[in-house]
Amino acid sequence: MTISRLRGACLTLLLLFAGHAAAEELWIPGYTRAALDLNLALPVSGRVEALAVRDGDRVEAGAPLLNLDNRLETIEMERRRALWQSNAELNAAIARLPILTMQLRSARSIFSANASISREEVQAKELAVIAATSDIELRRAAKEVERLDYEAAREALERRTLRAPMAGRVVRILRYPGESVQANESILRLVDLDRLLFVGGVEERVAGRLRVGAPGFVMMETEQGEELLQGNVILIAPVTDPASGLAEVRVEIQNPDGRLRAGARARLRVPVP
C-alpha cells in the first residue's frame, strides 16, 4: 500500500470514529447563574445612615450591611429597658406583704384572746393582706408587659439594620448614606456564588434520560478555556414550555473558591443510550 493510500485510509477511519463519537454525545446549551440571587430590602422606611460593605465584598450570614438612622428607636429602646429593669415598686409591694400578714396574725390572736379589737378591724387586716397579694401579682404582670414592650422596641431598632440572610458576595448597592428608602424597596443585591446552577432546556424525549440526583456533566467556558465539571441534577421541570417545547433542567455545581463565574455559557452532556 502506498503512503498516499495509507494516509487516506487513516483519514477515513478518523472521520468514521469522529462521527461515531459525535453520535454518542448529546449536548444541551444553556448558561450558569448563582444558586441564590437576592435583592434585599428593609420592612421600614428611613434615611441611610451608614454602609458596612462595598461592591464586591464577601460577607457571612448575619453580617450587618447597612443601617438606617435609628436615634429615636435607640432612645425608645433604652427608655423601655429602664422601665423594665426598675423593680422598686414591686420590691416595695413584696416587702409590705409579710408585715401586713404579721399584723393580721396578731389581730386574730388578740381578737381570739379577749376581743379587745373589733371584728371589723380584723377584717380590715384581712382585706389589706388580700390587696397586698393582688398588688404584687399586678406589678409582676406589669413587669412582663414592660419586658414585652422592651422586646418590641429592640425589634423596632433591629429592623433598621440590613443583615445578610446568607453568606455571599455583594454585587450592587442601590442606596447610599443620605438617601431615603421606602419600606420593602430594594437596597442591596447579594448573591451566593459558592454554588452555581446550569440552566438549560431539553426536549421531552431527552428529559427522560436525566434523573434528579444523578450526576450531571457540564462543559463551561472559563478563563483557561472549556472545562468539564461534574454536578448534580436538581430539577427536571415536570411541565414543558408551550412556546419552545422544552423542559427546564438545572444542575448544581459546587464553586467554593469562586473560580467559576455566573452568567457564562455552558453545555450539559446528556447520556445517549
XYZ file of C-alpha atoms in Angstrom:
273
model
C 0.000 0.000 0.000
C 1.364 3.375 -0.968
C 1.862 6.148 1.529
C -0.944 8.205 -0.026
C -3.386 5.298 0.224
C -2.339 4.669 3.828
C -2.964 8.300 4.701
C -6.370 8.176 3.031
C -7.328 5.057 4.973
C -6.261 6.628 8.256
C -8.231 9.768 7.476
C -11.309 7.698 6.667
C -11.004 5.821 9.975
C -10.620 9.095 11.877
C -13.700 10.541 10.243
C -15.714 7.411 10.973
C -14.555 7.452 14.606
C -15.360 11.155 14.964
C -18.810 10.630 13.510
C -19.432 7.694 15.850
C -18.265 9.722 18.886
C -20.444 12.671 17.871
C -23.410 10.365 17.587
C -22.752 9.113 21.125
C -22.817 12.605 22.682
C -25.749 15.000 23.053
C -25.001 18.460 24.372
C -27.729 20.809 25.657
C -26.883 24.542 25.513
C -27.574 26.778 28.488
C -25.944 29.172 30.916
C -24.861 29.375 34.544
C -26.264 31.559 37.290
C -25.822 31.979 41.020
C -27.695 29.483 43.164
C -29.238 32.389 45.091
C -29.523 35.946 43.816
C -31.330 38.174 46.331
C -32.494 41.770 46.216
C -32.534 42.754 49.891
C -34.866 45.289 51.481
C -35.939 46.515 54.914
C -39.500 46.385 56.270
C -39.333 50.061 57.361
C -38.691 53.418 55.727
C -35.897 55.829 56.643
C -32.667 57.535 55.671
C -29.489 55.544 55.096
C -27.082 56.361 57.913
C -24.088 54.117 57.166
C -22.835 51.343 54.893
C -20.789 48.458 56.268
C -19.817 46.940 52.894
C -18.710 47.852 49.395
C -19.482 46.382 45.993
C -17.688 43.057 45.624
C -17.281 42.377 49.363
C -17.822 38.850 50.645
C -19.973 38.664 53.789
C -21.028 35.947 56.207
C -24.596 35.167 57.197
C -25.908 37.656 59.759
C -23.302 40.325 58.998
C -24.633 43.929 59.054
C -24.723 45.509 55.615
C -26.459 48.856 56.048
C -28.051 50.966 58.806
C -30.895 53.457 58.669
C -30.974 56.407 61.060
C -32.023 54.956 64.420
C -31.560 57.618 67.096
C -35.224 57.746 68.106
C -35.508 53.967 68.141
C -32.372 53.693 70.293
C -33.737 56.205 72.818
C -37.093 54.418 72.950
C -35.415 51.059 73.495
C -33.323 52.435 76.373
C -36.402 54.025 77.935
C -38.253 50.731 77.787
C -35.246 48.918 79.218
C -35.080 51.319 82.176
C -38.770 50.821 82.952
C -38.498 47.058 82.727
C -35.370 46.776 84.881
C -36.668 49.074 87.625
C -38.146 46.857 90.369
C -38.544 49.439 93.145
C -42.350 49.348 93.258
C -42.517 45.561 93.000
C -39.910 45.114 95.737
C -41.802 47.520 97.991
C -45.033 45.588 97.459
C -43.291 42.286 98.218
C -41.721 43.710 101.395
C -45.088 45.071 102.574
C -46.875 41.707 102.423
C -45.095 39.899 105.345
C -45.635 42.945 107.591
C -49.357 43.000 106.835
C -49.519 39.225 107.296
C -47.856 39.504 110.708
C -50.282 42.281 111.699
C -53.188 40.067 110.671
C -51.930 37.182 112.816
C -51.577 39.477 115.818
C -55.049 40.894 115.287
C -56.581 37.450 115.088
C -54.712 36.326 118.199
C -55.845 39.375 120.193
C -59.412 39.023 118.961
C -59.492 35.340 119.950
C -57.971 36.023 123.387
C -60.008 38.897 124.807
C -61.751 40.627 121.897
C -60.106 43.948 122.692
C -60.323 44.749 118.982
C -63.409 44.538 116.882
C -64.161 42.001 114.189
C -64.216 44.860 111.669
C -60.571 45.675 112.485
C -59.588 42.048 111.900
C -61.470 42.018 108.611
C -59.695 45.216 107.583
C -56.352 43.498 108.208
C -57.500 40.542 106.124
C -58.514 42.841 103.258
C -55.137 44.593 103.495
C -53.323 41.259 103.041
C -55.558 40.333 100.100
C -54.951 43.737 98.488
C -51.191 43.458 99.002
C -51.144 39.985 97.417
C -53.130 41.232 94.431
C -50.878 44.274 94.149
C -47.816 42.003 93.858
C -49.450 39.954 91.097
C -50.483 43.099 89.227
C -46.994 44.547 89.449
C -45.451 41.277 88.229
C -47.853 41.312 85.273
C -46.912 44.926 84.618
C -43.245 43.910 84.614
C -43.974 41.256 81.997
C -45.740 43.856 79.858
C -42.738 46.169 80.255
C -40.444 43.331 79.192
C -42.530 42.755 76.070
C -42.530 46.490 75.346
C -38.747 46.459 75.611
C -38.519 43.474 73.236
C -40.783 45.282 70.760
C -38.615 48.404 70.957
C -35.465 46.336 70.459
C -37.033 44.643 67.430
C -38.006 48.031 66.000
C -34.375 49.105 66.344
C -33.081 45.866 64.804
C -35.348 46.310 61.787
C -33.378 49.402 60.828
C -30.286 47.291 60.203
C -29.997 45.281 56.989
C -28.236 41.964 57.643
C -27.043 39.292 55.238
C -29.500 36.363 55.254
C -26.759 34.104 53.856
C -23.063 34.048 53.108
C -22.413 35.616 49.731
C -20.952 38.444 47.745
C -22.290 41.982 47.420
C -22.980 42.600 43.746
C -24.594 46.016 43.800
C -25.502 48.684 46.349
C -28.569 50.665 45.327
C -28.783 53.243 48.144
C -26.022 55.237 49.836
C -25.754 57.318 53.065
C -28.038 60.322 52.956
C -30.552 58.736 50.600
C -34.061 57.805 51.714
C -35.583 54.382 51.206
C -39.147 53.162 51.390
C -40.280 50.002 53.161
C -39.642 46.852 51.080
C -37.657 48.817 48.475
C -34.590 47.000 47.107
C -31.431 48.355 48.714
C -28.690 45.833 48.001
C -28.115 42.784 45.791
C -26.432 39.743 47.347
C -25.543 36.528 45.502
C -24.388 33.086 46.615
C -21.546 32.115 44.286
C -20.436 29.094 46.305
C -22.926 27.143 44.223
C -23.742 27.700 40.562
C -26.692 26.401 38.602
C -26.576 25.300 35.000
C -29.922 26.180 33.419
C -30.983 24.808 30.060
C -33.931 23.431 28.148
C -34.346 19.884 26.861
C -36.914 18.193 24.688
C -39.331 15.877 26.442
C -37.819 12.781 24.835
C -34.384 13.830 26.057
C -35.585 14.757 29.567
C -36.364 11.077 30.157
C -32.639 10.306 30.065
C -31.968 12.515 33.083
C -32.727 11.763 36.725
C -32.907 14.134 39.684
C -29.973 13.404 41.988
C -27.906 11.797 39.221
C -24.518 13.245 38.188
C -24.666 15.962 35.556
C -21.626 16.885 33.455
C -21.417 20.488 32.299
C -18.949 21.931 29.818
C -18.362 25.515 30.867
C -16.303 28.348 29.416
C -13.639 29.526 31.878
C -10.600 31.768 31.666
C -8.495 28.716 30.831
C -10.906 27.617 28.099
C -13.619 24.989 28.190
C -13.714 22.824 31.298
C -15.845 19.751 32.063
C -17.424 19.977 35.513
C -19.441 17.444 37.467
C -22.559 18.495 39.349
C -25.883 17.034 40.388
C -29.185 17.284 38.563
C -31.575 19.052 40.963
C -34.537 19.819 38.710
C -36.231 18.434 35.642
C -39.326 20.560 35.127
C -42.499 18.442 35.139
C -44.066 20.763 32.542
C -42.955 21.757 29.058
C -42.867 25.348 27.893
C -45.533 25.568 25.145
C -43.614 28.256 23.248
C -40.295 26.410 22.941
C -41.391 22.839 23.544
C -38.565 22.463 26.088
C -38.494 21.463 29.750
C -36.166 23.323 32.099
C -33.307 21.353 33.628
C -30.954 22.542 36.389
C -27.633 21.136 37.516
C -25.968 22.323 40.733
C -22.191 22.830 40.572
C -20.061 23.458 43.643
C -17.911 26.593 43.444
C -16.401 27.109 46.929
C -13.364 29.023 45.704
C -15.402 31.352 43.469
C -13.322 30.390 40.464
C -16.313 29.876 38.176
C -18.313 32.867 37.043
C -22.075 33.101 36.918
C -23.612 34.106 33.605
C -21.214 32.084 31.458
C -22.335 29.975 28.524
C -22.314 26.237 29.188
C -23.466 22.899 27.791
C -24.929 19.870 29.537
C -23.909 16.403 28.375
C -26.881 14.081 28.150
C -26.357 10.305 28.067
C -27.218 8.678 24.753
C -28.465 5.082 25.006
